[in-house]
Amino acid sequence: MNDKREILKQFGIDSEPIPFGNGHINDTFITADRAYILQRINTSVFSDPKGLTNNVVLITGYLKNWLSANGGDPERETLTPIPTKDGAWFIRTDDGECYRVYKTIQNAVSHDSATPELLYQAAKGFGRFQKMLSGFPADRLKETIPDFHNTRSRFEALRTAVSTDHFSRVALARDEIDFCYAREADTDVIVSAIAEGKIPLRVTHNDTKLNNVMMDETTGTAVCVIDLDTVMPGSLLYDYGDALRFGASTAAEDEQDLSLVHFDLTLFETFTKGFLEELGDRLTASEAALLPFSVKLITMECGMRFLTDYLSGDTYFKTSRPGQNLDRCRTQLKLVAEIEEKTPEMKRIVADILEGLCK
Ligand code: ADP
Ligand code: GN1
Ligand code: MG
C-alpha cells in the first residue's frame, strides 16, 4: 500500500499530502490544509525506525515538559508527533515503508540560505536546544546512526570507496580525493579528544543545518528545531561546526560555480555570538579551543561524505541531477580551503566574543 492519503487516514487525518521541504534524507509531505507533515522515514539511512521513533517520542516529551516548566510554548517550540488510531507512533506499510506524522509548525518557515540576522536567530535556536536537553539522560537514547560524526570512520569509508571504485568515478574526482587524503590527521582530533575525556559527550542534534530550524514568519526568530532523527550523544562542536558549514557559506551547497562559494566571516561571527550567548558557562575551555577547528572538520567530513556517496553511486543523499554529490563535495572542500586561510581571524573572533561574554 503506497497511497499516501490512505496512510494519513491511519493517523485519523483526511487530507491530500503534497511534497514539501528540501531535506536530503526523508520524503516529506504537507497536508493540503497545512495542518500536518507526513514523512516517509528513510530506512536505508535509519535501519532501526522503531529505535529512532522511540528517541523522538522521548525527546519531544522531555522538551514539552521543559517548555511548560520554563514559560515556553510546548505546542510550537518542539515537534508534536501524532499517533495512529491504534496508538502507534509510526506505521510500516505492506511494502516495508515507514511513515510518521507531525503537527506542522504554524506561521514558520525554514531557510536554505542565511543573512546575518537569520543566522544569529538560528544560533539562538540551536544553542537553546542544546541547553534544553542538557538534563536529558543520554543513556535512554539509541544511537540511530552509529559513528555518525566519527570523522575517522568517514575517512576510512572514503578510502574503501576509492579502492573499490565500483562506478569508475575515481578518475573524475582525483583532486578532491587527494585534498581529503592530505588532511587525514585532522580526522582524529575530535574523536580522540572525546575518547580521552578532554571534551564532554552531550546530547546533541548532530544535523544543525539552517533548514532544520523553523523561523517565525513575522518576527524572524527561531521557533523550533526539527529533524530530530540524529539527536544522540555527541559533541557540541559537531552542532556548532555543522551549522557554520552550511550557514556561513555564501552559496548553495550544490553550487557549480565555485567562484561564488565563500566562507563569510560576518556570518561566522554572528552565529558564534548567538550560540555562545545561549550556552553561557556550559562551554568548557577545551571545547572553546576547538571551535574554529570544528568548523573546518565538519565541513571536510561532509565533503568526504558527499564524495564517498558520489563514488558509491549516489545511494545516500537524494540527488536531482548527475554529478550533484561531486558538486556538493567541491563546495565543501572550497569552504575548507578558505576556513584554513581564515583560521587566525576566526580564532580572534571567538576569543573576542568569549572575552565579551565574561565581562
Ligand atoms: P530531512 O531529514 O529529509 O531533512 P526534515 O525533517 O528536515 O527531513 O524535513 C524536511 C523539511 O520539511 C524541513 O526542512 C522543513 O522545511 C519541513 N518540515 C519538516 N517538519 C516540519 C514541521 N513539523 N512543520 C513545518 N515544516 C516542517
Ligand atoms: C542531511 O537530512 P538533512 O538534509 O537535514 C544529512 C546531514 C548532512 C546534510 C548535508 C541523517 O541532512 O548529516 O550534513 O544532509 N543527514 C543525515 O546537507 O545524514
Ligand atoms: Mg532536514
GROMACS .gro file of N, CA and C in nm, residues 101-207:
model
  321
  101VAL      N    1   0.383   1.105   1.135
  101VAL     CA    2   0.315   1.233   1.115
  101VAL      C    3   0.351   1.327   1.230
  102TYR      N    4   0.377   1.454   1.194
  102TYR     CA    5   0.395   1.559   1.295
  102TYR      C    6   0.291   1.667   1.269
  103LYS      N    7   0.261   1.744   1.374
  103LYS     CA    8   0.186   1.868   1.351
  103LYS      C    9   0.276   1.963   1.275
  104THR      N   10   0.220   2.041   1.185
  104THR     CA   11   0.300   2.145   1.118
  104THR      C   12   0.327   2.258   1.218
  105ILE      N   13   0.450   2.307   1.219
  105ILE     CA   14   0.479   2.426   1.300
  105ILE      C   15   0.420   2.543   1.221
  106GLN      N   16   0.322   2.607   1.278
  106GLN     CA   17   0.245   2.709   1.203
  106GLN      C   18   0.317   2.844   1.200
  107ASN      N   19   0.288   2.921   1.094
  107ASN     CA   20   0.344   3.056   1.076
  107ASN      C   21   0.496   3.058   1.090
  108ALA      N   22   0.557   2.951   1.038
  108ALA     CA   23   0.703   2.942   1.046
  108ALA      C   24   0.756   2.888   0.914
  109VAL      N   25   0.879   2.926   0.882
  109VAL     CA   26   0.941   2.880   0.757
  109VAL      C   27   1.083   2.831   0.785
  110SER      N   28   1.134   2.745   0.694
  110SER     CA   29   1.275   2.709   0.706
  110SER      C   30   1.349   2.772   0.588
  111HIS      N   31   1.474   2.812   0.611
  111HIS     CA   32   1.551   2.883   0.508
  111HIS      C   33   1.668   2.799   0.459
  112ASP      N   34   1.700   2.815   0.331
  112ASP     CA   35   1.813   2.741   0.273
  112ASP      C   36   1.936   2.829   0.255
  113SER      N   37   1.922   2.960   0.280
  113SER     CA   38   2.042   3.044   0.282
  113SER      C   39   2.023   3.152   0.388
  114ALA      N   40   2.138   3.204   0.433
  114ALA     CA   41   2.134   3.287   0.554
  114ALA      C   42   2.163   3.434   0.529
  115THR      N   43   2.108   3.517   0.615
  115THR     CA   44   2.154   3.654   0.633
  115THR      C   45   2.213   3.657   0.774
  116PRO      N   46   2.291   3.759   0.808
  116PRO     CA   47   2.346   3.761   0.944
  116PRO      C   48   2.237   3.753   1.052
  117GLU      N   49   2.128   3.827   1.033
  117GLU     CA   50   2.022   3.826   1.135
  117GLU      C   51   1.959   3.688   1.149
  118LEU      N   52   1.936   3.625   1.034
  118LEU     CA   53   1.876   3.491   1.033
  118LEU      C   54   1.967   3.390   1.103
  119LEU      N   55   2.096   3.403   1.074
  119LEU     CA   56   2.190   3.307   1.132
  119LEU      C   57   2.207   3.331   1.282
  120TYR      N   58   2.198   3.456   1.321
  120TYR     CA   59   2.203   3.487   1.465
  120TYR      C   60   2.085   3.421   1.537
  121GLN      N   61   1.968   3.432   1.475
  121GLN     CA   62   1.848   3.371   1.535
  121GLN      C   63   1.859   3.219   1.535
  122ALA      N   64   1.912   3.163   1.427
  122ALA     CA   65   1.929   3.017   1.421
  122ALA      C   66   2.024   2.971   1.532
  123ALA      N   67   2.129   3.050   1.555
  123ALA     CA   68   2.226   3.017   1.659
  123ALA      C   69   2.159   3.014   1.796
  124LYS      N   70   2.070   3.111   1.817
  124LYS     CA   71   1.994   3.115   1.943
  124LYS      C   72   1.911   2.988   1.955
  125GLY      N   73   1.849   2.950   1.842
  125GLY     CA   74   1.763   2.831   1.842
  125GLY      C   75   1.841   2.705   1.871
  126PHE      N   76   1.954   2.687   1.803
  126PHE     CA   77   2.033   2.564   1.825
  126PHE      C   78   2.098   2.565   1.964
  127GLY      N   79   2.144   2.683   2.007
  127GLY     CA   80   2.205   2.694   2.139
  127GLY      C   81   2.103   2.662   2.248
  128ARG      N   82   1.982   2.711   2.229
  128ARG     CA   83   1.876   2.688   2.327
  128ARG      C   84   1.837   2.540   2.328
  129PHE      N   85   1.835   2.479   2.211
  129PHE     CA   86   1.803   2.337   2.200
  129PHE      C   87   1.903   2.256   2.284
  130GLN      N   88   2.030   2.290   2.267
  130GLN     CA   89   2.138   2.225   2.342
  130GLN      C   90   2.117   2.242   2.493
  131LYS      N   91   2.081   2.364   2.529
  131LYS     CA   92   2.060   2.396   2.671
  131LYS      C   93   1.940   2.319   2.727
  132MET      N   94   1.832   2.317   2.651
  132MET     CA   95   1.710   2.250   2.699
  132MET      C   96   1.735   2.101   2.723
  133LEU      N   97   1.822   2.042   2.638
  133LEU     CA   98   1.845   1.897   2.650
  133LEU      C   99   1.960   1.863   2.743
  134SER      N  100   2.018   1.965   2.808
  134SER     CA  101   2.139   1.936   2.888
  134SER      C  102   2.107   1.843   3.006
  135GLY      N  103   1.982   1.837   3.049
  135GLY     CA  104   1.949   1.746   3.160
  135GLY      C  105   1.891   1.614   3.112
  136PHE      N  106   1.888   1.591   2.983
  136PHE     CA  107   1.827   1.469   2.930
  136PHE      C  108   1.920   1.349   2.954
  137PRO      N  109   1.866   1.238   3.007
  137PRO     CA  110   1.952   1.122   3.030
  137PRO      C  111   1.995   1.055   2.899
  138ALA      N  112   2.120   1.077   2.862
  138ALA     CA  113   2.171   1.032   2.732
  138ALA      C  114   2.160   0.881   2.713
  139ASP      N  115   2.169   0.806   2.823
  139ASP     CA  116   2.168   0.660   2.807
  139ASP      C  117   2.032   0.605   2.764
  140ARG      N  118   1.931   0.691   2.760
  140ARG     CA  119   1.799   0.644   2.713
  140ARG      C  120   1.787   0.654   2.561
  141LEU      N  121   1.887   0.714   2.498
  141LEU     CA  122   1.879   0.732   2.353
  141LEU      C  123   1.954   0.624   2.278
  142LYS      N  124   1.890   0.573   2.173
  142LYS     CA  125   1.957   0.481   2.080
  142LYS      C  126   2.049   0.561   1.990
  143GLU      N  127   2.159   0.503   1.951
  143GLU     CA  128   2.245   0.568   1.852
  143GLU      C  129   2.185   0.535   1.715
  144THR      N  130   2.115   0.632   1.655
  144THR     CA  131   2.037   0.599   1.533
  144THR      C  132   2.127   0.574   1.412
  145ILE      N  133   2.241   0.642   1.406
  145ILE     CA  134   2.341   0.611   1.302
  145ILE      C  135   2.476   0.602   1.375
  146PRO      N  136   2.521   0.478   1.398
  146PRO     CA  137   2.648   0.464   1.472
  146PRO      C  138   2.761   0.537   1.401
  147ASP      N  139   2.847   0.599   1.480
  147ASP     CA  140   2.965   0.670   1.428
  147ASP      C  141   2.929   0.782   1.331
  148PHE      N  142   2.815   0.846   1.354
  148PHE     CA  143   2.766   0.948   1.260
  148PHE      C  144   2.869   1.056   1.234
  149HIS      N  145   2.925   1.110   1.343
  149HIS     CA  146   3.027   1.214   1.326
  149HIS      C  147   3.167   1.163   1.364
  150ASN      N  148   3.187   1.033   1.347
  150ASN     CA  149   3.322   0.981   1.368
  150ASN      C  150   3.400   1.007   1.238
  151THR      N  151   3.473   1.117   1.237
  151THR     CA  152   3.536   1.161   1.112
  151THR      C  153   3.638   1.061   1.063
  152ARG      N  154   3.705   0.992   1.155
  152ARG     CA  155   3.800   0.888   1.114
  152ARG      C  156   3.725   0.778   1.036
  153SER      N  157   3.609   0.735   1.088
  153SER     CA  158   3.531   0.631   1.015
  153SER      C  159   3.487   0.682   0.879
  154ARG      N  160   3.450   0.810   0.873
  154ARG     CA  161   3.408   0.868   0.744
  154ARG      C  162   3.526   0.867   0.646
  155PHE      N  163   3.646   0.892   0.701
  155PHE     CA  164   3.766   0.891   0.616
  155PHE      C  165   3.791   0.749   0.563
  156GLU      N  166   3.776   0.650   0.653
  156GLU     CA  167   3.800   0.511   0.610
  156GLU      C  168   3.696   0.469   0.507
  157ALA      N  169   3.572   0.517   0.522
  157ALA     CA  170   3.467   0.484   0.424
  157ALA      C  171   3.504   0.542   0.287
  158LEU      N  172   3.562   0.662   0.288
  158LEU     CA  173   3.606   0.722   0.162
  158LEU      C  174   3.716   0.635   0.100
  159ARG      N  175   3.813   0.597   0.184
  159ARG     CA  176   3.924   0.517   0.133
  159ARG      C  177   3.873   0.386   0.069
  160THR      N  178   3.774   0.324   0.134
  160THR     CA  179   3.717   0.200   0.080
  160THR      C  180   3.650   0.226  -0.054
  161ALA      N  181   3.573   0.335  -0.060
  161ALA     CA  182   3.503   0.368  -0.186
  161ALA      C  183   3.603   0.393  -0.298
  162VAL      N  184   3.715   0.455  -0.262
  162VAL     CA  185   3.819   0.482  -0.363
  162VAL      C  186   3.880   0.350  -0.410
  163SER      N  187   3.909   0.261  -0.315
  163SER     CA  188   3.978   0.139  -0.358
  163SER      C  189   3.884   0.045  -0.435
  164THR      N  190   3.754   0.048  -0.405
  164THR     CA  191   3.664  -0.039  -0.484
  164THR      C  192   3.631   0.026  -0.619
  165ASP      N  193   3.606   0.153  -0.618
  165ASP     CA  194   3.576   0.229  -0.740
  165ASP      C  195   3.475   0.158  -0.831
  166HIS      N  196   3.365   0.116  -0.769
  166HIS     CA  197   3.260   0.041  -0.839
  166HIS      C  198   3.207   0.111  -0.962
  167PHE      N  199   3.204   0.242  -0.958
  167PHE     CA  200   3.139   0.317  -1.067
  167PHE      C  201   3.240   0.388  -1.157
  168SER      N  202   3.366   0.351  -1.140
  168SER     CA  203   3.476   0.410  -1.221
  168SER      C  204   3.472   0.562  -1.218
  169ARG      N  205   3.454   0.616  -1.098
  169ARG     CA  206   3.448   0.762  -1.087
  169ARG      C  207   3.571   0.822  -1.020
  170VAL      N  208   3.660   0.735  -0.972
  170VAL     CA  209   3.777   0.788  -0.900
  170VAL      C  210   3.855   0.885  -0.987
  171ALA      N  211   3.870   0.850  -1.114
  171ALA     CA  212   3.949   0.936  -1.204
  171ALA      C  213   3.886   1.074  -1.219
  172LEU      N  214   3.753   1.081  -1.198
  172LEU     CA  215   3.683   1.209  -1.213
  172LEU      C  216   3.692   1.295  -1.087
  173ALA      N  217   3.744   1.237  -0.980
  173ALA     CA  218   3.745   1.309  -0.852
  173ALA      C  219   3.881   1.301  -0.784
  174ARG      N  220   3.986   1.288  -0.866
  174ARG     CA  221   4.120   1.268  -0.811
  174ARG      C  222   4.164   1.384  -0.721
  175ASP      N  223   4.139   1.508  -0.766
  175ASP     CA  224   4.183   1.624  -0.688
  175ASP      C  225   4.114   1.629  -0.552
  176GLU      N  226   3.984   1.599  -0.555
  176GLU     CA  227   3.906   1.605  -0.431
  176GLU      C  228   3.953   1.496  -0.334
  177ILE      N  229   3.980   1.377  -0.389
  177ILE     CA  230   4.027   1.266  -0.305
  177ILE      C  231   4.162   1.304  -0.241
  178ASP      N  232   4.251   1.357  -0.323
  178ASP     CA  233   4.384   1.394  -0.271
  178ASP      C  234   4.374   1.505  -0.165
  179PHE      N  235   4.282   1.597  -0.187
  179PHE     CA  236   4.261   1.706  -0.089
  179PHE      C  237   4.224   1.645   0.047
  180CYS      N  238   4.134   1.548   0.046
  180CYS     CA  239   4.092   1.486   0.174
  180CYS      C  240   4.207   1.403   0.232
  181TYR      N  241   4.276   1.326   0.147
  181TYR     CA  242   4.385   1.243   0.197
  181TYR      C  243   4.493   1.328   0.265
  182ALA      N  244   4.515   1.447   0.211
  182ALA     CA  245   4.620   1.534   0.267
  182ALA      C  246   4.583   1.581   0.408
  183ARG      N  247   4.457   1.570   0.443
  183ARG     CA  248   4.412   1.618   0.574
  183ARG      C  249   4.371   1.503   0.667
  184GLU      N  250   4.423   1.385   0.640
  184GLU     CA  251   4.385   1.267   0.720
  184GLU      C  252   4.404   1.290   0.870
  185ALA      N  253   4.514   1.352   0.908
  185ALA     CA  254   4.544   1.368   1.051
  185ALA      C  255   4.434   1.444   1.125
  186ASP      N  256   4.368   1.535   1.055
  186ASP     CA  257   4.261   1.612   1.120
  186ASP      C  258   4.146   1.523   1.169
  187THR      N  259   4.127   1.411   1.100
  187THR     CA  260   4.005   1.333   1.126
  187THR      C  261   4.002   1.274   1.267
  188ASP      N  262   4.119   1.264   1.332
  188ASP     CA  263   4.123   1.203   1.466
  188ASP      C  264   4.104   1.303   1.579
  189VAL      N  265   4.113   1.431   1.550
  189VAL     CA  266   4.127   1.529   1.659
  189VAL      C  267   4.009   1.526   1.758
  190ILE      N  268   3.886   1.537   1.706
  190ILE     CA  269   3.772   1.545   1.800
  190ILE      C  270   3.739   1.406   1.855
  191VAL      N  271   3.745   1.305   1.769
  191VAL     CA  272   3.719   1.168   1.815
  191VAL      C  273   3.814   1.134   1.931
  192SER      N  274   3.942   1.167   1.916
  192SER     CA  275   4.039   1.135   2.023
  192SER      C  276   4.013   1.219   2.147
  193ALA      N  277   3.978   1.347   2.128
  193ALA     CA  278   3.953   1.432   2.245
  193ALA      C  279   3.835   1.379   2.326
  194ILE      N  280   3.733   1.324   2.257
  194ILE     CA  281   3.619   1.265   2.329
  194ILE      C  282   3.666   1.137   2.400
  195ALA      N  283   3.737   1.051   2.326
  195ALA     CA  284   3.781   0.922   2.384
  195ALA      C  285   3.871   0.945   2.506
  196GLU      N  286   3.951   1.049   2.502
  196GLU     CA  287   4.042   1.076   2.615
  196GLU      C  288   3.975   1.158   2.725
  197GLY      N  289   3.848   1.187   2.709
  197GLY     CA  290   3.774   1.261   2.813
  197GLY      C  291   3.809   1.409   2.817
  198LYS      N  292   3.873   1.460   2.712
  198LYS     CA  293   3.913   1.602   2.713
  198LYS      C  294   3.794   1.693   2.680
  199ILE      N  295   3.702   1.643   2.601
  199ILE     CA  296   3.578   1.719   2.578
  199ILE      C  297   3.459   1.630   2.610
  200PRO      N  298   3.352   1.690   2.667
  200PRO     CA  299   3.241   1.608   2.715
  200PRO      C  300   3.148   1.558   2.604
  201LEU      N  301   3.092   1.439   2.627
  201LEU     CA  302   2.982   1.392   2.542
  201LEU      C  303   2.855   1.456   2.596
  202ARG      N  304   2.774   1.507   2.506
  202ARG     CA  305   2.648   1.570   2.546
  202ARG      C  306   2.539   1.514   2.457
  203VAL      N  307   2.414   1.547   2.487
  203VAL     CA  308   2.307   1.512   2.392
  203VAL      C  309   2.303   1.625   2.290
  204THR      N  310   2.331   1.590   2.165
  204THR     CA  311   2.341   1.693   2.062
  204THR      C  312   2.248   1.660   1.945
  205HIS      N  313   2.225   1.759   1.860
  205HIS     CA  314   2.133   1.742   1.748
  205HIS      C  315   2.200   1.668   1.632
  206ASN      N  316   2.321   1.706   1.604
  206ASN     CA  317   2.406   1.641   1.504
  206ASN      C  318   2.373   1.671   1.357
  207ASP      N  319   2.272   1.753   1.333
  207ASP     CA  320   2.238   1.787   1.193
  207ASP      C  321   2.182   1.930   1.191
   0.00000   0.00000   0.00000
